[in-house]
mmCIF file with all atom_site columns, N, CA and C in Angstrom:
data_model
loop_
_atom_site.group_PDB
_atom_site.id
_atom_site.type_symbol
_atom_site.label_atom_id
_atom_site.label_alt_id
_atom_site.label_comp_id
_atom_site.label_asym_id
_atom_site.label_entity_id
_atom_site.label_seq_id
_atom_site.pdbx_PDB_ins_code
_atom_site.Cartn_x
_atom_site.Cartn_y
_atom_site.Cartn_z
_atom_site.occupancy
_atom_site.B_iso_or_equiv
_atom_site.pdbx_formal_charge
_atom_site.auth_seq_id
_atom_site.auth_comp_id
_atom_site.auth_asym_id
_atom_site.auth_atom_id
_atom_site.pdbx_PDB_model_num
ATOM 1   N N  . MET R 1 1  ? 107.807 121.962 -115.434 1.00 56.00 ? 137 MET R N  1
ATOM 2   C CA . MET R 1 1  ? 106.807 120.781 -116.591 1.00 56.00 ? 137 MET R CA 1
ATOM 3   C C  . MET R 1 1  ? 108.017 120.642 -117.826 1.00 56.00 ? 137 MET R C  1
ATOM 4   N N  . ASN R 1 2  ? 107.589 119.848 -118.068 1.00 61.00 ? 138 ASN R N  1
ATOM 5   C CA . ASN R 1 2  ? 109.254 119.575 -119.488 1.00 61.00 ? 138 ASN R CA 1
ATOM 6   C C  . ASN R 1 2  ? 109.325 120.218 -120.448 1.00 61.00 ? 138 ASN R C  1
ATOM 7   N N  . LYS R 1 3  ? 109.992 120.158 -121.401 1.00 62.00 ? 139 LYS R N  1
ATOM 8   C CA . LYS R 1 3  ? 110.598 120.889 -122.785 1.00 62.00 ? 139 LYS R CA 1
ATOM 9   C C  . LYS R 1 3  ? 109.135 119.847 -123.990 1.00 62.00 ? 139 LYS R C  1
ATOM 10  N N  . PRO R 1 4  ? 109.047 120.389 -124.632 1.00 56.00 ? 140 PRO R N  1
ATOM 11  C CA . PRO R 1 4  ? 108.331 119.509 -125.576 1.00 56.00 ? 140 PRO R CA 1
ATOM 12  C C  . PRO R 1 4  ? 109.637 118.333 -126.701 1.00 56.00 ? 140 PRO R C  1
ATOM 13  N N  . LYS R 1 5  ? 109.490 117.674 -127.007 1.00 65.00 ? 141 LYS R N  1
ATOM 14  C CA . LYS R 1 5  ? 110.025 116.742 -127.875 1.00 65.00 ? 141 LYS R CA 1
ATOM 15  C C  . LYS R 1 5  ? 109.793 116.458 -129.384 1.00 65.00 ? 141 LYS R C  1
ATOM 16  N N  . SER R 1 6  ? 108.232 116.487 -129.143 1.00 72.00 ? 142 SER R N  1
ATOM 17  C CA . SER R 1 6  ? 108.303 116.613 -131.001 1.00 72.00 ? 142 SER R CA 1
ATOM 18  C C  . SER R 1 6  ? 108.201 118.205 -131.481 1.00 72.00 ? 142 SER R C  1
ATOM 19  N N  . GLU R 1 7  ? 108.287 117.912 -132.911 1.00 82.00 ? 143 GLU R N  1
ATOM 20  C CA . GLU R 1 7  ? 107.712 119.038 -133.897 1.00 82.00 ? 143 GLU R CA 1
ATOM 21  C C  . GLU R 1 7  ? 106.661 119.555 -133.492 1.00 82.00 ? 143 GLU R C  1
ATOM 22  N N  . LEU R 1 8  ? 105.771 119.353 -133.098 1.00 93.00 ? 144 LEU R N  1
ATOM 23  C CA . LEU R 1 8  ? 104.136 119.301 -132.948 1.00 93.00 ? 144 LEU R CA 1
ATOM 24  C C  . LEU R 1 8  ? 103.690 118.952 -131.675 1.00 93.00 ? 144 LEU R C  1
ATOM 25  N N  . VAL R 1 9  ? 102.948 120.139 -130.555 1.00 94.00 ? 145 VAL R N  1
ATOM 26  C CA . VAL R 1 9  ? 102.359 120.059 -129.757 1.00 94.00 ? 145 VAL R CA 1
ATOM 27  C C  . VAL R 1 9  ? 101.498 120.057 -129.347 1.00 94.00 ? 145 VAL R C  1
ATOM 28  N N  . ILE R 1 10 ? 100.315 119.215 -128.764 1.00 95.00 ? 146 ILE R N  1
ATOM 29  C CA . ILE R 1 10 ? 98.315  119.974 -128.934 1.00 95.00 ? 146 ILE R CA 1
ATOM 30  C C  . ILE R 1 10 ? 98.599  119.907 -127.093 1.00 95.00 ? 146 ILE R C  1
ATOM 31  N N  . LEU R 1 11 ? 97.834  121.301 -126.881 1.00 96.00 ? 147 LEU R N  1
ATOM 32  C CA . LEU R 1 11 ? 97.504  121.538 -125.685 1.00 96.00 ? 147 LEU R CA 1
ATOM 33  C C  . LEU R 1 11 ? 95.882  122.116 -125.091 1.00 96.00 ? 147 LEU R C  1
ATOM 34  N N  . ILE R 1 12 ? 95.539  120.653 -124.451 1.00 96.00 ? 148 ILE R N  1
ATOM 35  C CA . ILE R 1 12 ? 94.680  120.682 -123.943 1.00 96.00 ? 148 ILE R CA 1
ATOM 36  C C  . ILE R 1 12 ? 93.805  121.081 -122.359 1.00 96.00 ? 148 ILE R C  1
ATOM 37  N N  . PRO R 1 13 ? 93.432  121.974 -122.418 1.00 96.00 ? 149 PRO R N  1
ATOM 38  C CA . PRO R 1 13 ? 92.784  121.763 -120.921 1.00 96.00 ? 149 PRO R CA 1
ATOM 39  C C  . PRO R 1 13 ? 91.259  121.368 -120.436 1.00 96.00 ? 149 PRO R C  1
ATOM 40  N N  . HIS R 1 14 ? 91.787  120.750 -119.110 1.00 95.00 ? 150 HIS R N  1
ATOM 41  C CA . HIS R 1 14 ? 90.488  119.905 -118.667 1.00 95.00 ? 150 HIS R CA 1
ATOM 42  C C  . HIS R 1 14 ? 89.949  120.038 -118.045 1.00 95.00 ? 150 HIS R C  1
ATOM 43  N N  . TYR R 1 15 ? 88.388  119.982 -118.028 1.00 96.00 ? 151 TYR R N  1
ATOM 44  C CA . TYR R 1 15 ? 87.924  120.026 -116.361 1.00 96.00 ? 151 TYR R CA 1
ATOM 45  C C  . TYR R 1 15 ? 86.318  118.658 -116.125 1.00 96.00 ? 151 TYR R C  1
ATOM 46  N N  . ASN R 1 16 ? 86.851  118.475 -115.729 1.00 96.00 ? 152 ASN R N  1
ATOM 47  C CA . ASN R 1 16 ? 86.040  117.358 -115.520 1.00 96.00 ? 152 ASN R CA 1
ATOM 48  C C  . ASN R 1 16 ? 84.687  116.693 -116.867 1.00 96.00 ? 152 ASN R C  1
ATOM 49  N N  . ASN R 1 17 ? 85.809  116.191 -117.838 1.00 96.00 ? 153 ASN R N  1
ATOM 50  C CA . ASN R 1 17 ? 85.165  114.922 -118.712 1.00 96.00 ? 153 ASN R CA 1
ATOM 51  C C  . ASN R 1 17 ? 86.463  114.250 -118.472 1.00 96.00 ? 153 ASN R C  1
ATOM 52  N N  . LEU R 1 18 ? 86.817  113.660 -117.774 1.00 96.00 ? 154 LEU R N  1
ATOM 53  C CA . LEU R 1 18 ? 87.262  112.177 -118.668 1.00 96.00 ? 154 LEU R CA 1
ATOM 54  C C  . LEU R 1 18 ? 87.213  111.481 -120.021 1.00 96.00 ? 154 LEU R C  1
ATOM 55  N N  . GLU R 1 19 ? 85.448  110.964 -120.224 1.00 96.00 ? 155 GLU R N  1
ATOM 56  C CA . GLU R 1 19 ? 85.670  110.583 -121.525 1.00 96.00 ? 155 GLU R CA 1
ATOM 57  C C  . GLU R 1 19 ? 85.539  111.300 -123.082 1.00 96.00 ? 155 GLU R C  1
ATOM 58  N N  . GLY R 1 20 ? 85.319  112.741 -122.613 1.00 96.00 ? 156 GLY R N  1
ATOM 59  C CA . GLY R 1 20 ? 85.472  113.653 -123.903 1.00 96.00 ? 156 GLY R CA 1
ATOM 60  C C  . GLY R 1 20 ? 87.391  113.996 -123.903 1.00 96.00 ? 156 GLY R C  1
ATOM 61  N N  . LEU R 1 21 ? 88.341  113.105 -122.674 1.00 96.00 ? 157 LEU R N  1
ATOM 62  C CA . LEU R 1 21 ? 89.349  113.882 -122.266 1.00 96.00 ? 157 LEU R CA 1
ATOM 63  C C  . LEU R 1 21 ? 89.842  111.676 -123.709 1.00 96.00 ? 157 LEU R C  1
ATOM 64  N N  . LYS R 1 22 ? 89.333  110.885 -123.433 1.00 96.00 ? 158 LYS R N  1
ATOM 65  C CA . LYS R 1 22 ? 89.969  110.116 -123.574 1.00 96.00 ? 158 LYS R CA 1
ATOM 66  C C  . LYS R 1 22 ? 89.443  109.825 -125.299 1.00 96.00 ? 158 LYS R C  1
ATOM 67  N N  . SER R 1 23 ? 88.657  110.651 -125.151 1.00 96.00 ? 159 SER R N  1
ATOM 68  C CA . SER R 1 23 ? 87.807  110.321 -126.762 1.00 96.00 ? 159 SER R CA 1
ATOM 69  C C  . SER R 1 23 ? 88.408  111.956 -127.569 1.00 96.00 ? 159 SER R C  1
ATOM 70  N N  . SER R 1 24 ? 89.189  111.952 -126.945 1.00 96.00 ? 160 SER R N  1
ATOM 71  C CA . SER R 1 24 ? 89.874  113.552 -127.494 1.00 96.00 ? 160 SER R CA 1
ATOM 72  C C  . SER R 1 24 ? 91.909  112.948 -128.254 1.00 96.00 ? 160 SER R C  1
ATOM 73  N N  . LEU R 1 25 ? 92.329  112.121 -126.757 1.00 95.00 ? 161 LEU R N  1
ATOM 74  C CA . LEU R 1 25 ? 93.536  111.218 -127.432 1.00 95.00 ? 161 LEU R CA 1
ATOM 75  C C  . LEU R 1 25 ? 93.513  110.307 -128.069 1.00 95.00 ? 161 LEU R C  1
ATOM 76  N N  . GLU R 1 26 ? 92.491  109.545 -128.175 1.00 94.00 ? 162 GLU R N  1
ATOM 77  C CA . GLU R 1 26 ? 91.891  108.423 -128.978 1.00 94.00 ? 162 GLU R CA 1
ATOM 78  C C  . GLU R 1 26 ? 92.183  108.975 -130.659 1.00 94.00 ? 162 GLU R C  1
ATOM 79  N N  . SER R 1 27 ? 91.191  109.342 -131.034 1.00 94.00 ? 163 SER R N  1
ATOM 80  C CA . SER R 1 27 ? 91.780  110.179 -131.846 1.00 94.00 ? 163 SER R CA 1
ATOM 81  C C  . SER R 1 27 ? 92.550  110.805 -132.122 1.00 94.00 ? 163 SER R C  1
ATOM 82  N N  . ILE R 1 28 ? 93.285  111.255 -131.893 1.00 93.00 ? 164 ILE R N  1
ATOM 83  C CA . ILE R 1 28 ? 94.831  111.637 -132.564 1.00 93.00 ? 164 ILE R CA 1
ATOM 84  C C  . ILE R 1 28 ? 95.718  110.574 -133.236 1.00 93.00 ? 164 ILE R C  1
ATOM 85  N N  . ARG R 1 29 ? 95.619  110.696 -134.643 1.00 90.00 ? 165 ARG R N  1
ATOM 86  C CA . ARG R 1 29 ? 95.934  109.453 -135.320 1.00 90.00 ? 165 ARG R CA 1
ATOM 87  C C  . ARG R 1 29 ? 97.054  109.367 -136.233 1.00 90.00 ? 165 ARG R C  1
ATOM 88  N N  . GLU R 1 30 ? 98.196  109.922 -135.948 1.00 90.00 ? 166 GLU R N  1
ATOM 89  C CA . GLU R 1 30 ? 99.171  110.621 -136.990 1.00 90.00 ? 166 GLU R CA 1
ATOM 90  C C  . GLU R 1 30 ? 100.099 109.904 -137.268 1.00 90.00 ? 166 GLU R C  1
ATOM 91  N N  . ASP R 1 31 ? 101.042 109.816 -138.023 1.00 88.00 ? 167 ASP R N  1
ATOM 92  C CA . ASP R 1 31 ? 101.645 108.477 -138.282 1.00 88.00 ? 167 ASP R CA 1
ATOM 93  C C  . ASP R 1 31 ? 103.449 109.126 -137.591 1.00 88.00 ? 167 ASP R C  1
ATOM 94  N N  . PHE R 1 32 ? 103.255 110.780 -136.436 1.00 90.00 ? 168 PHE R N  1
ATOM 95  C CA . PHE R 1 32 ? 104.366 111.217 -136.302 1.00 90.00 ? 168 PHE R CA 1
ATOM 96  C C  . PHE R 1 32 ? 103.870 111.417 -134.545 1.00 90.00 ? 168 PHE R C  1
ATOM 97  N N  . PRO R 1 33 ? 105.250 111.774 -134.128 1.00 88.00 ? 169 PRO R N  1
ATOM 98  C CA . PRO R 1 33 ? 104.903 112.229 -132.683 1.00 88.00 ? 169 PRO R CA 1
ATOM 99  C C  . PRO R 1 33 ? 104.266 112.767 -132.309 1.00 88.00 ? 169 PRO R C  1
ATOM 100 N N  . ILE R 1 34 ? 103.070 113.541 -131.214 1.00 93.00 ? 170 ILE R N  1
ATOM 101 C CA . ILE R 1 34 ? 103.320 114.908 -131.485 1.00 93.00 ? 170 ILE R CA 1
ATOM 102 C C  . ILE R 1 34 ? 102.935 114.476 -129.830 1.00 93.00 ? 170 ILE R C  1
ATOM 103 N N  . ASP R 1 35 ? 103.600 116.130 -129.178 1.00 95.00 ? 171 ASP R N  1
ATOM 104 C CA . ASP R 1 35 ? 103.413 115.503 -127.083 1.00 95.00 ? 171 ASP R CA 1
ATOM 105 C C  . ASP R 1 35 ? 102.246 116.313 -127.059 1.00 95.00 ? 171 ASP R C  1
ATOM 106 N N  . ILE R 1 36 ? 101.293 115.609 -125.707 1.00 95.00 ? 172 ILE R N  1
ATOM 107 C CA . ILE R 1 36 ? 100.343 116.611 -125.358 1.00 95.00 ? 172 ILE R CA 1
ATOM 108 C C  . ILE R 1 36 ? 100.447 116.937 -124.066 1.00 95.00 ? 172 ILE R C  1
ATOM 109 N N  . VAL R 1 37 ? 99.932  117.835 -123.694 1.00 96.00 ? 173 VAL R N  1
ATOM 110 C CA . VAL R 1 37 ? 100.326 118.971 -122.851 1.00 96.00 ? 173 VAL R CA 1
ATOM 111 C C  . VAL R 1 37 ? 98.668  118.975 -122.445 1.00 96.00 ? 173 VAL R C  1
ATOM 112 N N  . ILE R 1 38 ? 98.245  118.430 -121.069 1.00 97.00 ? 174 ILE R N  1
ATOM 113 C CA . ILE R 1 38 ? 97.029  118.349 -120.285 1.00 97.00 ? 174 ILE R CA 1
ATOM 114 C C  . ILE R 1 38 ? 97.300  119.851 -119.588 1.00 97.00 ? 174 ILE R C  1
ATOM 115 N N  . VAL R 1 39 ? 96.104  120.193 -118.515 1.00 96.00 ? 175 VAL R N  1
ATOM 116 C CA . VAL R 1 39 ? 95.664  121.055 -117.967 1.00 96.00 ? 175 VAL R CA 1
ATOM 117 C C  . VAL R 1 39 ? 94.851  120.597 -117.545 1.00 96.00 ? 175 VAL R C  1
ATOM 118 N N  . ASP R 1 40 ? 94.433  120.673 -116.423 1.00 96.00 ? 176 ASP R N  1
ATOM 119 C CA . ASP R 1 40 ? 93.467  120.110 -115.586 1.00 96.00 ? 176 ASP R CA 1
ATOM 120 C C  . ASP R 1 40 ? 93.192  120.982 -114.769 1.00 96.00 ? 176 ASP R C  1
ATOM 121 N N  . ASP R 1 41 ? 92.129  122.051 -114.932 1.00 96.00 ? 177 ASP R N  1
ATOM 122 C CA . ASP R 1 41 ? 90.921  122.799 -114.085 1.00 96.00 ? 177 ASP R CA 1
ATOM 123 C C  . ASP R 1 41 ? 90.206  122.586 -112.865 1.00 96.00 ? 177 ASP R C  1
ATOM 124 N N  . GLY R 1 42 ? 92.023  121.792 -112.065 1.00 95.00 ? 178 GLY R N  1
ATOM 125 C CA . GLY R 1 42 ? 90.300  121.928 -111.469 1.00 95.00 ? 178 GLY R CA 1
ATOM 126 C C  . GLY R 1 42 ? 89.644  120.897 -110.981 1.00 95.00 ? 178 GLY R C  1
ATOM 127 N N  . SER R 1 43 ? 89.816  119.875 -111.314 1.00 96.00 ? 179 SER R N  1
ATOM 128 C CA . SER R 1 43 ? 88.654  118.582 -111.778 1.00 96.00 ? 179 SER R CA 1
ATOM 129 C C  . SER R 1 43 ? 88.368  117.793 -111.003 1.00 96.00 ? 179 SER R C  1
ATOM 130 N N  . LYS R 1 44 ? 87.460  117.234 -110.411 1.00 94.00 ? 180 LYS R N  1
ATOM 131 C CA . LYS R 1 44 ? 86.906  117.115 -108.858 1.00 94.00 ? 180 LYS R CA 1
ATOM 132 C C  . LYS R 1 44 ? 87.755  115.570 -108.846 1.00 94.00 ? 180 LYS R C  1
ATOM 133 N N  . GLN R 1 45 ? 87.302  115.023 -109.971 1.00 92.00 ? 181 GLN R N  1
ATOM 134 C CA . GLN R 1 45 ? 88.133  113.545 -110.725 1.00 92.00 ? 181 GLN R CA 1
ATOM 135 C C  . GLN R 1 45 ? 88.605  113.879 -111.255 1.00 92.00 ? 181 GLN R C  1
ATOM 136 N N  . LYS R 1 46 ? 90.195  114.105 -111.042 1.00 94.00 ? 182 LYS R N  1
ATOM 137 C CA . LYS R 1 46 ? 91.691  114.357 -111.670 1.00 94.00 ? 182 LYS R CA 1
ATOM 138 C C  . LYS R 1 46 ? 92.522  113.249 -112.844 1.00 94.00 ? 182 LYS R C  1
ATOM 139 N N  . PRO R 1 47 ? 92.337  113.706 -113.999 1.00 95.00 ? 183 PRO R N  1
ATOM 140 C CA . PRO R 1 47 ? 92.729  112.610 -114.525 1.00 95.00 ? 183 PRO R CA 1
ATOM 141 C C  . PRO R 1 47 ? 94.119  111.489 -114.197 1.00 95.00 ? 183 PRO R C  1
ATOM 142 N N  . ILE R 1 48 ? 93.825  110.631 -114.704 1.00 94.00 ? 184 ILE R N  1
ATOM 143 C CA . ILE R 1 48 ? 95.238  109.993 -113.992 1.00 94.00 ? 184 ILE R CA 1
ATOM 144 C C  . ILE R 1 48 ? 95.925  109.181 -115.288 1.00 94.00 ? 184 ILE R C  1
ATOM 145 N N  . LEU R 1 49 ? 97.938  110.231 -114.792 1.00 95.00 ? 185 LEU R N  1
ATOM 146 C CA . LEU R 1 49 ? 98.790  110.050 -115.611 1.00 95.00 ? 185 LEU R CA 1
ATOM 147 C C  . LEU R 1 49 ? 98.467  108.828 -116.036 1.00 95.00 ? 185 LEU R C  1
ATOM 148 N N  . GLU R 1 50 ? 98.990  107.948 -115.687 1.00 94.00 ? 186 GLU R N  1
ATOM 149 C CA . GLU R 1 50 ? 99.003  105.850 -116.422 1.00 94.00 ? 186 GLU R CA 1
ATOM 150 C C  . GLU R 1 50 ? 98.048  105.646 -117.664 1.00 94.00 ? 186 GLU R C  1
ATOM 151 N N  . ASN R 1 51 ? 97.061  106.345 -116.768 1.00 93.00 ? 187 ASN R N  1
ATOM 152 C CA . ASN R 1 51 ? 95.876  105.665 -117.845 1.00 93.00 ? 187 ASN R CA 1
ATOM 153 C C  . ASN R 1 51 ? 95.830  107.278 -118.797 1.00 93.00 ? 187 ASN R C  1
ATOM 154 N N  . ILE R 1 52 ? 96.343  108.080 -118.499 1.00 95.00 ? 188 ILE R N  1
ATOM 155 C CA . ILE R 1 52 ? 96.486  108.796 -120.247 1.00 95.00 ? 188 ILE R CA 1
ATOM 156 C C  . ILE R 1 52 ? 97.357  108.046 -121.305 1.00 95.00 ? 188 ILE R C  1
ATOM 157 N N  . LYS R 1 53 ? 98.656  107.908 -120.586 1.00 94.00 ? 189 LYS R N  1
ATOM 158 C CA . LYS R 1 53 ? 99.640  107.321 -121.484 1.00 94.00 ? 189 LYS R CA 1
ATOM 159 C C  . LYS R 1 53 ? 98.620  105.958 -121.947 1.00 94.00 ? 189 LYS R C  1
ATOM 160 N N  . LYS R 1 54 ? 97.548  105.304 -121.450 1.00 93.00 ? 190 LYS R N  1
ATOM 161 C CA . LYS R 1 54 ? 97.595  103.996 -122.352 1.00 93.00 ? 190 LYS R CA 1
ATOM 162 C C  . LYS R 1 54 ? 95.959  104.529 -123.452 1.00 93.00 ? 190 LYS R C  1
ATOM 163 N N  . TRP R 1 55 ? 95.686  105.857 -123.757 1.00 94.00 ? 191 TRP R N  1
ATOM 164 C CA . TRP R 1 55 ? 94.831  106.561 -124.152 1.00 94.00 ? 191 TRP R CA 1
ATOM 165 C C  . TRP R 1 55 ? 95.691  107.055 -125.497 1.00 94.00 ? 191 TRP R C  1
ATOM 166 N N  . TYR R 1 56 ? 97.000  107.408 -124.774 1.00 94.00 ? 192 TYR R N  1
ATOM 167 C CA . TYR R 1 56 ? 97.998  107.836 -126.187 1.00 94.00 ? 192 TYR R CA 1
ATOM 168 C C  . TYR R 1 56 ? 99.116  107.113 -125.666 1.00 94.00 ? 192 TYR R C  1
ATOM 169 N N  . SER R 1 57 ? 99.581  107.048 -126.781 1.00 91.00 ? 193 SER R N  1
ATOM 170 C CA . SER R 1 57 ? 101.663 106.593 -126.575 1.00 91.00 ? 193 SER R CA 1
ATOM 171 C C  . SER R 1 57 ? 102.289 106.768 -127.503 1.00 91.00 ? 193 SER R C  1
ATOM 172 N N  . LYS R 1 58 ? 101.711 107.871 -127.596 1.00 89.00 ? 194 LYS R N  1
ATOM 173 C CA . LYS R 1 58 ? 102.915 108.158 -129.862 1.00 89.00 ? 194 LYS R CA 1
ATOM 174 C C  . LYS R 1 58 ? 103.815 108.937 -129.151 1.00 89.00 ? 194 LYS R C  1
ATOM 175 N N  . GLY R 1 59 ? 103.517 109.896 -128.605 1.00 91.00 ? 195 GLY R N  1
ATOM 176 C CA . GLY R 1 59 ? 104.293 111.435 -128.232 1.00 91.00 ? 195 GLY R CA 1
ATOM 177 C C  . GLY R 1 59 ? 104.778 111.085 -126.398 1.00 91.00 ? 195 GLY R C  1
ATOM 178 N N  . HIS R 1 60 ? 105.343 112.137 -126.044 1.00 93.00 ? 196 HIS R N  1
ATOM 179 C CA . HIS R 1 60 ? 105.585 112.375 -124.407 1.00 93.00 ? 196 HIS R CA 1
ATOM 180 C C  . HIS R 1 60 ? 104.086 113.426 -124.033 1.00 93.00 ? 196 HIS R C  1
ATOM 181 N N  . VAL R 1 61 ? 103.747 112.577 -123.269 1.00 95.00 ? 197 VAL R N  1
ATOM 182 C CA . VAL R 1 61 ? 102.662 113.698 -122.336 1.00 95.00 ? 197 VAL R CA 1
ATOM 183 C C  . VAL R 1 61 ? 102.454 113.936 -121.457 1.00 95.00 ? 197 VAL R C  1
ATOM 184 N N  . THR R 1 62 ? 102.668 114.958 -120.871 1.00 95.00 ? 198 THR R N  1
ATOM 185 C CA . THR R 1 62 ? 102.355 116.350 -119.443 1.00 95.00 ? 198 THR R CA 1
ATOM 186 C C  . THR R 1 62 ? 101.209 116.304 -119.469 1.00 95.00 ? 198 THR R C  1
ATOM 187 N N  . LEU R 1 63 ? 101.208 116.014 -117.562 1.00 96.00 ? 199 LEU R N  1
ATOM 188 C CA . LEU R 1 63 ? 99.888  116.698 -116.822 1.00 96.00 ? 199 LEU R CA 1
ATOM 189 C C  . LEU R 1 63 ? 100.195 117.342 -116.154 1.00 96.00 ? 199 LEU R C  1
ATOM 190 N N  . ASP R 1 64 ? 99.500  118.447 -116.140 1.00 96.00 ? 200 ASP R N  1
ATOM 191 C CA . ASP R 1 64 ? 99.564  119.923 -114.754 1.00 96.00 ? 200 ASP R CA 1
ATOM 192 C C  . ASP R 1 64 ? 98.635  119.853 -114.016 1.00 96.00 ? 200 ASP R C  1
ATOM 193 N N  . LEU R 1 65 ? 98.320  118.777 -113.156 1.00 96.00 ? 201 LEU R N  1
ATOM 194 C CA . LEU R 1 65 ? 97.430  119.578 -111.936 1.00 96.00 ? 201 LEU R CA 1
ATOM 195 C C  . LEU R 1 65 ? 97.124  121.088 -111.564 1.00 96.00 ? 201 LEU R C  1
ATOM 196 N N  . LEU R 1 66 ? 95.714  122.441 -111.452 1.00 95.00 ? 202 LEU R N  1
ATOM 197 C CA . LEU R 1 66 ? 95.935  123.229 -110.838 1.00 95.00 ? 202 LEU R CA 1
ATOM 198 C C  . LEU R 1 66 ? 94.527  122.497 -109.852 1.00 95.00 ? 202 LEU R C  1
ATOM 199 N N  . PRO R 1 67 ? 94.671  123.476 -108.350 1.00 94.00 ? 203 PRO R N  1
ATOM 200 C CA . PRO R 1 67 ? 94.543  122.926 -107.551 1.00 94.00 ? 203 PRO R CA 1
ATOM 201 C C  . PRO R 1 67 ? 93.240  123.706 -107.276 1.00 94.00 ? 203 PRO R C  1
ATOM 202 N N  . LYS R 1 68 ? 92.045  124.082 -107.912 1.00 94.00 ? 204 LYS R N  1
ATOM 203 C CA . LYS R 1 68 ? 91.697  124.258 -108.321 1.00 94.00 ? 204 LYS R CA 1
ATOM 204 C C  . LYS R 1 68 ? 91.335  124.905 -109.710 1.00 94.00 ? 204 LYS R C  1
ATOM 205 N N  . ASN R 1 69 ? 89.678  125.199 -109.689 1.00 92.00 ? 205 ASN R N  1
ATOM 206 C CA . ASN R 1 69 ? 89.191  125.813 -110.599 1.00 92.00 ? 205 ASN R CA 1
ATOM 207 C C  . ASN R 1 69 ? 89.178  126.800 -111.538 1.00 92.00 ? 205 ASN R C  1
ATOM 208 N N  . GLN R 1 70 ? 90.518  127.066 -112.146 1.00 88.00 ? 206 GLN R N  1
ATOM 209 C CA . GLN R 1 70 ? 90.096  128.654 -112.230 1.00 88.00 ? 206 GLN R CA 1
ATOM 210 C C  . GLN R 1 70 ? 89.740  129.294 -113.606 1.00 88.00 ? 206 GLN R C  1
ATOM 211 N N  . GLY R 1 71 ? 89.199  128.424 -114.668 1.00 89.00 ? 207 GLY R N  1
ATOM 212 C CA . GLY R 1 71 ? 88.391  128.429 -115.726 1.00 89.00 ? 207 GLY R CA 1
ATOM 213 C C  . GLY R 1 71 ? 89.860  128.406 -116.735 1.00 89.00 ? 207 GLY R C  1
ATOM 214 N N  . GLY R 1 72 ? 88.924  127.689 -118.334 1.00 90.00 ? 208 GLY R N  1
ATOM 215 C CA . GLY R 1 72 ? 89.692  127.842 -119.121 1.00 90.00 ? 208 GLY R CA 1
ATOM 216 C C  . GLY R 1 72 ? 90.851  128.007 -119.606 1.00 90.00 ? 208 GLY R C  1
ATOM 217 N N  . GLY R 1 73 ? 90.683  129.876 -120.131 1.00 92.00 ? 209 GLY R N  1
ATOM 218 C CA . GLY R 1 73 ? 91.685  130.587 -119.977 1.00 92.00 ? 209 GLY R CA 1
ATOM 219 C C  . GLY R 1 73 ? 93.343  130.127 -118.975 1.00 92.00 ? 209 GLY R C  1
ATOM 220 N N  . ILE R 1 74 ? 92.665  130.262 -118.057 1.00 87.00 ? 210 ILE R N  1
ATOM 221 C CA . ILE R 1 74 ? 93.634  130.139 -116.954 1.00 87.00 ? 210 ILE R CA 1
ATOM 222 C C  . ILE R 1 74 ? 94.576  129.212 -117.067 1.00 87.00 ? 210 ILE R C  1
ATOM 223 N N  . ALA R 1 75 ? 93.737  127.973 -117.916 1.00 92.00 ? 211 ALA R N  1
ATOM 224 C CA . ALA R 1 75 ? 94.465  126.406 -117.654 1.00 92.00 ? 211 ALA R CA 1
ATOM 225 C C  . ALA R 1 75 ? 95.164  126.842 -118.816 1.00 92.00 ? 211 ALA R C  1
ATOM 226 N N  . ALA R 1 76 ? 94.748  127.140 -120.118 1.00 90.00 ? 212 ALA R N  1
ATOM 227 C CA . ALA R 1 76 ? 94.726  127.611 -121.145 1.00 90.00 ? 212 ALA R CA 1
ATOM 228 C C  . ALA R 1 76 ? 96.201  127.792 -121.474 1.00 90.00 ? 212 ALA R C  1
ATOM 229 N N  . ASN R 1 77 ? 96.374  129.234 -120.795 1.00 88.00 ? 213 ASN R N  1
ATOM 230 C CA . ASN R 1 77 ? 97.868  129.918 -120.261 1.00 88.00 ? 213 ASN R CA 1
ATOM 231 C C  . ASN R 1 77 ? 99.372  129.656 -119.328 1.00 88.00 ? 213 ASN R C  1
ATOM 232 N N  . ARG R 1 78 ? 98.457  128.764 -118.342 1.00 92.00 ? 214 ARG R N  1
ATOM 233 C CA . ARG R 1 78 ? 99.398  127.258 -118.027 1.00 92.00 ? 214 ARG R CA 1
ATOM 234 C C  . ARG R 1 78 ? 100.119 126.493 -118.761 1.00 92.00 ? 214 ARG R C  1
ATOM 235 N N  . GLY R 1 79 ? 99.181  126.150 -119.466 1.00 91.00 ? 215 GLY R N  1
ATOM 236 C CA . GLY R 1 79 ? 100.173 125.236 -120.330 1.00 91.00 ? 215 GLY R CA 1
ATOM 237 C C  . GLY R 1 79 ? 101.025 125.815 -122.197 1.00 91.00 ? 215 GLY R C  1
ATOM 238 N N  . LEU R 1 80 ? 100.551 126.970 -122.092 1.00 91.00 ? 216 LEU R N  1
ATOM 239 C CA . LEU R 1 80 ? 101.289 127.384 -122.907 1.00 91.00 ? 216 LEU R CA 1
ATOM 240 C C  . LEU R 1 80 ? 102.504 128.316 -122.097 1.00 91.00 ? 216 LEU R C  1
ATOM 241 N N  . GLU R 1 81 ? 102.735 128.143 -120.871 1.00 87.00 ? 217 GLU R N  1
ATOM 242 C CA . GLU R 1 81 ? 103.845 128.150 -119.503 1.00 87.00 ? 217 GLU R CA 1
ATOM 243 C C  . GLU R 1 81 ? 105.352 127.261 -119.555 1.00 87.00 ? 217 GLU R C  1
#
């Protein structure tokens, strides 16, 4: 995973809710760049990085795809790594 470039990073564990992910990203309206780390926890419909960058473009976005669902805690800990 890439090292964050901003002073603030938001970690989002994600599982099977692309509309919720889109809504969350579009709700970030700060005037400074925020890096986003999304860990997909084995969703059936995987997020696509190009789409995510359309929903949020103010900071760096990292997408980590876990091969199977392991639970939100595992996904969150993976993002903290």
